[in-house]
Short mmCIF file of C-alpha atoms and ligand atoms in Angstrom, two decimals:
data_model
loop_
_atom_site.label_atom_id
_atom_site.label_comp_id
_atom_site.label_asym_id
_atom_site.label_seq_id
_atom_site.Cartn_x
_atom_site.Cartn_y
_atom_site.Cartn_z
CA MET A 96 118.26 78.47 -205.09
CA LEU A 97 115.89 77.34 -202.39
CA LYS A 98 117.35 75.10 -199.73
CA ARG A 99 116.05 71.56 -200.02
CA TYR A 100 115.18 69.26 -197.15
CA ASP A 101 115.57 65.93 -199.08
CA ASN A 102 115.96 63.03 -196.64
CA HIS A 103 115.82 65.28 -193.65
CA HIS A 104 114.00 63.55 -190.87
CA VAL A 105 111.24 65.12 -188.80
CA TYR A 106 111.11 64.18 -185.15
CA GLN A 107 108.62 64.89 -182.48
CA LEU A 108 110.14 64.84 -179.03
CA GLU A 109 108.51 65.21 -175.65
CA PRO A 110 110.95 66.39 -173.01
CA LYS A 111 109.97 64.85 -169.62
CA THR A 112 112.79 66.01 -167.48
CA GLN A 113 114.87 69.16 -167.00
CA GLN A 114 117.93 67.35 -168.43
CA GLN A 115 116.05 66.51 -171.58
CA LEU A 116 114.92 70.14 -171.94
CA ILE A 117 118.52 71.26 -171.61
CA ALA A 118 119.65 68.67 -174.21
CA ILE A 119 117.17 70.16 -176.66
CA ASN A 120 118.20 73.74 -175.84
CA ILE A 121 121.83 72.81 -176.58
CA LEU A 122 120.87 71.43 -179.96
CA GLU A 123 118.87 74.59 -180.69
CA SER A 124 121.89 76.83 -180.05
CA LYS A 125 124.25 74.81 -182.35
CA ALA A 126 126.38 76.96 -184.54
CA ASP A 127 125.57 75.04 -187.70
CA GLN A 128 122.05 76.27 -188.54
CA ASP A 129 121.78 73.73 -191.33
CA ALA A 130 121.98 70.78 -188.95
CA TYR A 131 118.74 71.21 -187.02
CA THR A 132 115.70 73.23 -187.89
CA PHE A 133 113.39 73.91 -185.01
CA VAL A 134 109.70 74.06 -185.95
CA ASP A 135 108.86 75.12 -182.35
CA SER A 136 111.02 75.86 -179.43
CA ALA A 137 111.39 73.81 -176.23
CA GLN A 138 110.31 75.80 -173.20
CA ILE A 139 108.25 73.51 -171.03
CA ILE A 140 108.48 69.92 -169.80
CA GLY A 141 105.74 67.81 -171.37
CA GLN A 142 105.24 70.06 -174.44
CA SER A 143 106.19 68.35 -177.71
CA VAL A 144 108.91 69.81 -179.97
CA HIS A 145 109.33 69.23 -183.69
CA ILE A 146 112.87 69.16 -185.07
CA ILE A 147 114.00 68.62 -188.63
CA VAL A 148 117.36 66.85 -188.78
CA ALA A 149 119.78 67.00 -191.72
CA PRO A 150 120.84 63.56 -192.95
CA LYS A 151 124.50 63.84 -191.91
CA TYR A 152 123.57 64.74 -188.36
CA LEU A 153 121.19 61.73 -187.94
CA PRO A 154 123.75 59.49 -186.17
CA GLN A 155 124.65 62.24 -183.71
CA PHE A 156 120.98 63.05 -183.14
CA LYS A 157 119.88 59.43 -182.60
CA ASN A 158 122.77 59.11 -180.18
CA MET A 159 121.47 62.06 -178.21
CA LEU A 160 117.94 60.51 -178.17
CA ARG A 161 119.39 57.31 -176.69
CA THR A 162 121.73 58.93 -174.19
CA ALA A 163 119.08 61.33 -172.90
CA ASN A 164 116.47 58.55 -172.94
CA PHE A 165 113.88 60.50 -175.01
CA THR A 166 110.38 59.48 -175.92
CA TYR A 167 110.04 60.43 -179.58
CA GLN A 168 108.20 59.79 -182.86
CA LEU A 169 109.76 59.88 -186.33
CA LEU A 170 107.11 61.78 -188.30
CA SER A 171 108.73 61.90 -191.73
CA GLU A 172 111.87 60.65 -193.43
CA ASN A 173 111.74 63.32 -196.08
CA ALA A 174 110.75 66.79 -194.99
CA GLN A 175 111.09 68.05 -198.58
CA THR A 176 107.84 66.36 -199.69
CA GLU A 177 105.94 68.83 -197.49
CA LEU A 178 107.76 71.82 -198.98
CA GLU A 179 107.55 70.92 -202.67
CA ASP A 180 104.99 73.54 -203.73
CA LEU A 181 105.42 77.06 -202.47
CA GLU A 182 102.05 78.12 -203.87
CA LEU A 183 103.51 81.55 -204.66
CA GLU A 184 101.90 84.05 -207.04
CA ASP A 185 103.64 86.29 -209.58
CA THR A 186 103.71 90.04 -209.00
CA PRO A 187 100.35 91.50 -210.02
CA GLN A 188 100.20 93.91 -212.94
CA ARG A 189 96.95 95.56 -211.89
CA ALA A 190 95.41 95.99 -208.43
CA PHE A 191 92.46 93.65 -209.23
CA ASP A 192 94.88 90.89 -210.27
CA TYR A 193 95.95 90.52 -206.65
CA ASN A 194 94.05 87.67 -205.05
CA TRP A 195 94.20 85.21 -202.13
CA LYS A 196 94.30 81.94 -204.14
CA LYS A 197 98.06 81.73 -203.51
CA TYR A 198 100.69 83.45 -201.36
CA HIS A 199 102.51 86.55 -202.55
CA THR A 200 106.05 87.81 -202.71
CA LEU A 201 107.05 90.95 -200.77
CA ASP A 202 107.27 92.97 -204.00
CA GLY A 203 103.88 91.65 -205.14
CA THR A 204 102.13 92.82 -201.89
CA TYR A 205 104.00 96.13 -201.83
CA LYS A 206 103.10 96.85 -205.43
CA TRP A 207 99.47 96.03 -204.71
CA LEU A 208 99.47 98.42 -201.71
CA GLU A 209 100.89 101.20 -203.90
CA MET A 210 98.22 100.56 -206.55
CA LEU A 211 95.51 100.69 -203.84
CA GLN A 212 96.77 104.06 -202.67
CA MET A 213 96.54 105.36 -206.24
CA GLN A 214 93.10 103.90 -206.68
CA TYR A 215 91.65 105.00 -203.30
CA PRO A 216 93.65 108.09 -202.28
CA GLN A 217 90.79 109.30 -200.15
CA PHE A 218 90.89 106.14 -197.97
CA ILE A 219 94.43 104.73 -198.17
CA THR A 220 97.70 106.26 -196.92
CA LEU A 221 100.96 104.36 -197.10
CA TYR A 222 103.70 104.93 -194.54
CA THR A 223 107.21 103.62 -194.31
CA ALA A 224 106.85 102.40 -190.76
CA GLY A 225 110.43 101.23 -190.57
CA TYR A 226 113.37 99.71 -192.35
CA SER A 227 115.02 96.29 -192.30
CA TYR A 228 118.71 95.45 -191.86
CA GLU A 229 118.96 94.90 -195.66
CA ASN A 230 117.27 98.28 -196.15
CA ARG A 231 113.81 97.09 -197.25
CA LYS A 232 110.82 99.17 -196.27
CA ILE A 233 108.40 98.00 -193.56
CA LEU A 234 105.22 99.43 -195.11
CA ALA A 235 102.23 100.32 -193.00
CA VAL A 236 98.93 101.03 -194.70
CA LYS A 237 96.37 103.27 -192.97
CA LEU A 238 92.74 102.86 -193.89
CA SER A 239 90.54 105.75 -192.91
CA LYS A 240 87.04 105.66 -194.23
CA GLY A 241 85.08 107.54 -191.63
CA ALA A 242 83.87 111.13 -191.61
CA VAL A 243 86.47 113.86 -191.07
CA GLY A 244 87.69 114.08 -187.48
CA PRO A 245 89.77 112.16 -184.99
CA ARG A 246 88.88 108.58 -184.15
CA ARG A 247 90.38 105.57 -182.38
CA SER A 248 92.52 103.14 -184.30
CA ILE A 249 93.19 99.43 -184.55
CA PHE A 250 96.73 98.18 -185.31
CA LEU A 251 97.41 94.88 -187.03
CA GLU A 252 100.99 93.67 -187.26
CA ALA A 253 101.88 90.50 -189.25
CA GLY A 254 104.92 88.76 -190.76
CA MET A 255 107.16 89.15 -187.74
CA HIS A 256 108.22 85.56 -188.12
CA ALA A 257 109.30 85.07 -191.65
CA ARG A 258 108.01 81.55 -192.29
CA GLU A 259 104.47 82.28 -191.01
CA TRP A 260 103.16 83.02 -194.46
CA ILE A 261 99.46 82.91 -193.59
CA THR A 262 99.81 86.06 -191.51
CA PRO A 263 100.54 88.68 -194.23
CA ALA A 264 97.99 86.93 -196.41
CA VAL A 265 95.31 87.32 -193.73
CA VAL A 266 95.92 90.98 -192.96
CA THR A 267 95.92 91.95 -196.64
CA TYR A 268 92.59 90.14 -197.13
CA ILE A 269 91.19 91.92 -194.07
CA LEU A 270 92.39 95.25 -195.54
CA GLN A 271 90.59 94.46 -198.81
CA GLN A 272 87.43 93.54 -196.99
CA LEU A 273 87.45 96.70 -194.83
CA LEU A 274 88.05 98.72 -198.03
CA THR A 275 85.47 97.18 -200.35
CA ASN A 276 82.96 94.99 -198.55
CA THR A 277 79.64 96.82 -198.09
CA ASP A 278 78.28 94.38 -195.54
CA ARG A 279 77.07 96.39 -192.56
CA SER A 280 79.03 94.60 -189.84
CA ILE A 281 82.26 95.26 -191.76
CA ASN A 282 81.37 98.77 -192.87
CA VAL A 283 80.67 99.90 -189.30
CA MET A 284 84.14 98.84 -188.29
CA SER A 285 85.93 100.48 -191.26
CA GLU A 286 84.10 103.79 -190.74
CA ARG A 287 84.21 103.97 -186.96
CA TYR A 288 87.95 103.25 -186.68
CA ASP A 289 91.18 104.00 -188.46
CA TRP A 290 93.08 100.79 -189.29
CA TYR A 291 96.89 100.59 -189.40
CA ILE A 292 98.12 97.37 -191.03
CA VAL A 293 101.71 96.17 -191.29
CA PRO A 294 101.80 93.02 -193.42
CA HIS A 295 105.54 92.44 -193.27
CA ALA A 296 107.24 93.36 -189.94
CA ASN A 297 110.28 91.25 -191.05
CA PRO A 298 110.68 91.81 -194.83
CA ASP A 299 114.24 90.45 -195.10
CA GLY A 300 113.23 87.23 -193.42
CA TYR A 301 110.17 86.88 -195.66
CA VAL A 302 112.19 87.29 -198.84
CA TYR A 303 114.68 84.75 -197.49
CA THR A 304 111.86 82.22 -197.04
CA TYR A 305 111.20 82.02 -200.80
CA THR A 306 114.69 82.65 -202.11
CA VAL A 307 116.79 80.51 -199.70
CA ASP A 308 115.04 78.64 -196.88
CA ARG A 309 111.25 78.28 -196.56
CA LEU A 310 111.58 77.56 -192.78
CA TRP A 311 113.50 80.72 -191.84
CA ARG A 312 112.08 82.53 -188.78
CA LYS A 313 114.36 85.39 -187.70
CA THR A 314 115.73 88.65 -189.10
CA ARG A 315 118.90 88.54 -191.27
CA LYS A 316 121.66 90.56 -189.60
CA PRO A 317 124.94 88.56 -189.59
CA HIS A 318 126.87 87.67 -186.42
CA ILE A 319 130.57 86.97 -185.90
CA SER A 320 129.63 83.41 -185.05
CA GLY A 321 128.47 82.85 -188.65
CA CYS A 322 124.85 82.69 -187.64
CA PHE A 323 122.24 85.18 -188.75
CA GLY A 324 119.45 87.19 -187.29
CA ALA A 325 117.51 87.59 -184.08
CA ASP A 326 113.97 86.63 -183.17
CA PRO A 327 112.23 89.90 -183.67
CA ASN A 328 109.49 88.83 -181.32
CA ARG A 329 111.95 88.53 -178.44
CA ASN A 330 113.71 91.82 -179.16
CA TRP A 331 111.29 94.52 -177.85
CA ASP A 332 112.32 96.62 -174.93
CA TYR A 333 110.03 95.32 -172.20
CA HIS A 334 111.42 92.79 -169.73
CA TRP A 335 113.86 91.95 -172.55
CA GLY A 336 115.83 88.68 -172.19
CA PHE A 337 114.01 87.82 -168.97
CA ILE A 338 112.62 84.39 -169.88
CA GLY A 339 111.80 82.28 -172.87
CA SER A 340 114.49 83.60 -175.15
CA ASN A 341 118.14 82.71 -175.82
CA ASN A 342 121.31 84.73 -175.76
CA ASN A 343 123.06 82.64 -178.38
CA PRO A 344 122.93 84.18 -181.86
CA CYS A 345 122.49 80.79 -183.47
CA SER A 346 119.30 80.11 -181.62
CA ASN A 347 115.93 80.46 -183.29
CA ILE A 348 114.75 82.50 -180.31
CA TYR A 349 117.83 84.68 -179.99
CA ALA A 350 116.69 87.86 -178.23
CA GLY A 351 119.35 90.07 -179.95
CA SER A 352 122.37 91.73 -178.38
CA ARG A 353 120.28 94.29 -176.54
CA PRO A 354 116.65 95.52 -176.54
CA PHE A 355 115.79 96.83 -179.99
CA SER A 356 119.12 95.68 -181.44
CA GLU A 357 117.24 94.89 -184.59
CA ARG A 358 116.48 97.78 -186.95
CA GLU A 359 113.09 96.23 -187.75
CA THR A 360 111.78 96.31 -184.20
CA TYR A 361 113.37 99.65 -183.28
CA THR A 362 112.00 101.49 -186.23
CA LEU A 363 108.54 99.88 -186.06
CA ALA A 364 108.32 100.68 -182.29
CA ASN A 365 108.99 104.35 -183.08
CA PHE A 366 106.27 104.30 -185.65
CA ILE A 367 103.78 102.76 -183.25
CA SER A 368 104.74 105.25 -180.58
CA THR A 369 103.73 108.13 -182.89
CA PHE A 370 100.21 106.86 -183.04
CA LYS A 371 99.83 105.09 -179.73
CA LYS A 372 97.51 107.64 -178.14
CA SER A 373 94.79 106.88 -180.69
CA MET A 374 95.20 103.12 -180.47
CA LEU A 375 92.37 101.20 -178.97
CA LEU A 376 93.49 97.64 -179.95
CA TYR A 377 96.89 96.18 -180.87
CA VAL A 378 96.95 92.83 -182.58
CA SER A 379 100.08 90.84 -183.38
CA ILE A 380 99.36 88.02 -185.79
CA HIS A 381 101.39 84.80 -185.80
CA SER A 382 100.92 81.18 -186.77
CA TYR A 383 100.32 78.52 -185.77
CA GLY A 384 98.32 76.78 -183.06
CA GLN A 385 94.87 78.41 -182.96
CA TYR A 386 95.42 80.51 -179.86
CA LEU A 387 94.21 83.98 -178.88
CA LEU A 388 96.55 85.37 -176.29
CA TYR A 389 96.99 88.48 -174.12
CA PRO A 390 99.75 89.82 -171.87
CA TYR A 391 101.88 88.96 -170.15
CA GLY A 392 104.44 86.61 -171.60
CA HIS A 393 107.24 87.22 -169.16
CA THR A 394 105.31 86.48 -165.93
CA ASN A 395 102.26 84.58 -164.80
CA SER A 396 101.03 87.45 -162.67
CA SER A 397 97.87 89.04 -164.00
CA ALA A 398 97.79 92.11 -166.22
CA PRO A 399 96.00 95.07 -164.49
CA ASN A 400 92.92 94.75 -166.69
CA ALA A 401 93.14 90.95 -167.08
CA GLY A 402 89.41 90.57 -166.51
CA GLU A 403 88.60 92.80 -169.47
CA LEU A 404 91.31 91.20 -171.58
CA LYS A 405 89.76 87.79 -170.95
CA HIS A 406 86.25 88.96 -171.60
CA ILE A 407 87.28 90.40 -175.00
CA MET A 408 89.29 87.29 -175.74
CA ASP A 409 86.20 85.07 -175.08
CA ALA A 410 84.30 87.16 -177.66
CA GLY A 411 87.15 86.69 -180.13
CA ILE A 412 87.22 82.93 -179.59
CA SER A 413 83.44 82.70 -180.21
CA GLY A 414 83.79 84.96 -183.21
CA VAL A 415 86.49 82.84 -184.80
CA LYS A 416 84.33 79.78 -184.44
CA GLN A 417 81.07 81.08 -185.90
CA ARG A 418 81.76 80.59 -189.58
CA TYR A 419 83.74 77.32 -189.90
CA GLY A 420 83.72 75.95 -186.34
CA THR A 421 87.42 76.66 -185.83
CA VAL A 422 88.31 76.01 -182.24
CA TYR A 423 90.80 78.32 -180.47
CA THR A 424 92.04 78.21 -176.96
CA GLY A 425 93.11 81.34 -175.17
CA GLY A 426 94.54 83.01 -172.09
CA ASN A 427 97.61 84.89 -170.98
CA ILE A 428 100.73 84.06 -172.97
CA TYR A 429 102.78 82.74 -170.09
CA ASP A 430 100.36 80.05 -168.99
CA THR A 431 98.67 79.25 -172.37
CA ILE A 432 101.67 78.60 -174.59
CA TYR A 433 104.92 79.21 -172.85
CA PRO A 434 106.90 82.00 -171.11
CA THR A 435 108.34 84.54 -173.57
CA SER A 436 109.78 88.06 -173.12
CA GLY A 437 110.53 90.92 -175.42
CA THR A 438 107.44 90.34 -177.56
CA SER A 439 105.68 93.15 -179.44
CA VAL A 440 102.34 92.47 -177.70
CA ASP A 441 103.83 92.84 -174.21
CA TRP A 442 105.64 96.00 -175.29
CA ALA A 443 102.46 97.48 -176.85
CA TYR A 444 100.64 96.78 -173.62
CA GLY A 445 103.39 97.53 -171.06
CA VAL A 446 105.25 100.43 -172.72
CA ALA A 447 102.96 101.96 -175.39
CA GLU A 448 100.12 101.54 -172.90
CA ILE A 449 97.63 100.29 -175.43
CA LYS A 450 94.98 98.87 -173.13
CA TYR A 451 93.87 95.94 -175.30
CA ALA A 452 96.72 93.94 -176.85
CA TYR A 453 96.50 90.44 -178.27
CA ALA A 454 98.42 87.89 -180.24
CA PHE A 455 96.70 85.47 -182.63
CA GLU A 456 98.24 82.19 -183.53
CA LEU A 457 96.25 81.29 -186.67
CA ARG A 458 95.55 77.91 -188.29
CA PRO A 459 96.32 75.06 -188.18
CA SER A 460 95.86 73.74 -184.67
CA SER A 461 98.94 72.89 -182.62
CA LYS A 462 98.13 69.19 -183.00
CA ASN A 463 98.53 69.57 -186.73
CA TYR A 464 101.73 67.67 -187.32
CA TRP A 465 104.78 69.82 -188.10
CA THR A 466 103.55 71.37 -191.31
CA GLY A 467 101.93 74.31 -189.68
CA PHE A 468 103.87 76.98 -191.61
CA ARG A 469 102.70 75.43 -194.90
CA LEU A 470 99.01 76.09 -194.51
CA PRO A 471 97.54 75.16 -197.94
CA ALA A 472 96.69 78.34 -199.92
CA ASN A 473 93.08 77.27 -200.25
CA GLN A 474 92.73 78.05 -196.52
CA ILE A 475 93.87 81.66 -196.86
CA ILE A 476 90.40 83.06 -197.41
CA PRO A 477 88.60 80.97 -194.73
CA THR A 478 91.32 81.78 -192.24
CA SER A 479 91.05 85.49 -193.09
CA GLU A 480 87.27 85.54 -192.85
CA GLU A 481 87.23 83.86 -189.43
CA THR A 482 90.00 86.19 -188.17
CA LEU A 483 88.02 89.24 -189.25
CA ASP A 484 84.89 87.77 -187.58
CA ALA A 485 86.97 87.46 -184.37
CA LEU A 486 88.29 91.04 -184.59
CA ILE A 487 84.70 92.39 -185.11
CA GLU A 488 83.42 90.55 -182.06
CA MET A 489 86.40 91.75 -179.99
CA ILE A 490 85.85 95.40 -181.01
CA LYS A 491 82.12 95.13 -180.35
CA THR A 492 82.88 93.86 -176.88
CA ILE A 493 85.40 96.63 -176.22
CA GLU A 494 82.65 99.11 -177.12
CA THR A 495 80.50 97.73 -174.32
CA ILE A 496 83.18 98.27 -171.67
ZN1 ZN B 785 105.31 83.78 -184.82
#
């Protein structure tokens, strides 16, 4: 039975002082994960935060707003209305039944990948890239269409945060385009490079979003406190726990008990390490906000090849705009969104030494209310098309360096 958000209020808060930021962080670490649902996390003074408040906690919450003297807006008095239709497709029976008109279950996508491997054994190889706490596979698909011989590879990782449904949808669409589209600009990219694609880096979390709580973000390992999971994108072993994460297991940005405490990140990192020498470009796909970001997240000092990273990012930002006029902003993670540490993109760059590493935050824009994780399914294809456009422009630019 899916959790309902009837009469949950949605607030937008703008912390203006350090004390207000601390007040929000205390709420975020509350043991009762049903009380407050954080749409985004409070890291910076002046950056707005969206919080969904359960009805019985409203008096306490309003009291906090008054005491801490917050500027706020009440955006909705019933969060459930925004979560009414999951737009979720049944498991496909045949490979060509799989489409991008709606979102898919984990089983539906995994079944489609297995059917693709049977249909195109010469191009498609499936790997079990890792395992989740609840023992689900983290599947990686390798697309290799070029002539026999070694070549560089591109790695796309999606679904790290469970509720960001657009991200597995986009990478599966990109896979299908690379596999079947005969357009020259796409064909060049699918023949010149091997593509590794992981649609679901956090399968337990994803299943939980359509069986229990659509707004779940983390993994699902239980803690003694009664709270569940860690933020898998704060758990990688590179400047772990340094900044922009939380050491309370109830927090939505809990870094885990130690680097790679989560089976998902540990096993996936091992998989990436196996192929890292071939990797030209690592891309971690998230939503939302329309950002294209590069390392570092843990510090504002420049990455060694920051000039190149920015040059390639600029090409990506113009690529993403060319079809539908979608406007992205970009830069290093620390300055452009907020400080974070223990992210996969920083690890890919700093430890796996993949020279070009990026994170996308897909549609909608950050100004887009609080419903960013519920991107309407009719935007799956346009979002996928513009993301592939961006990747092609980025790769073309890397080729000129
Ligand atoms: Zn994310």
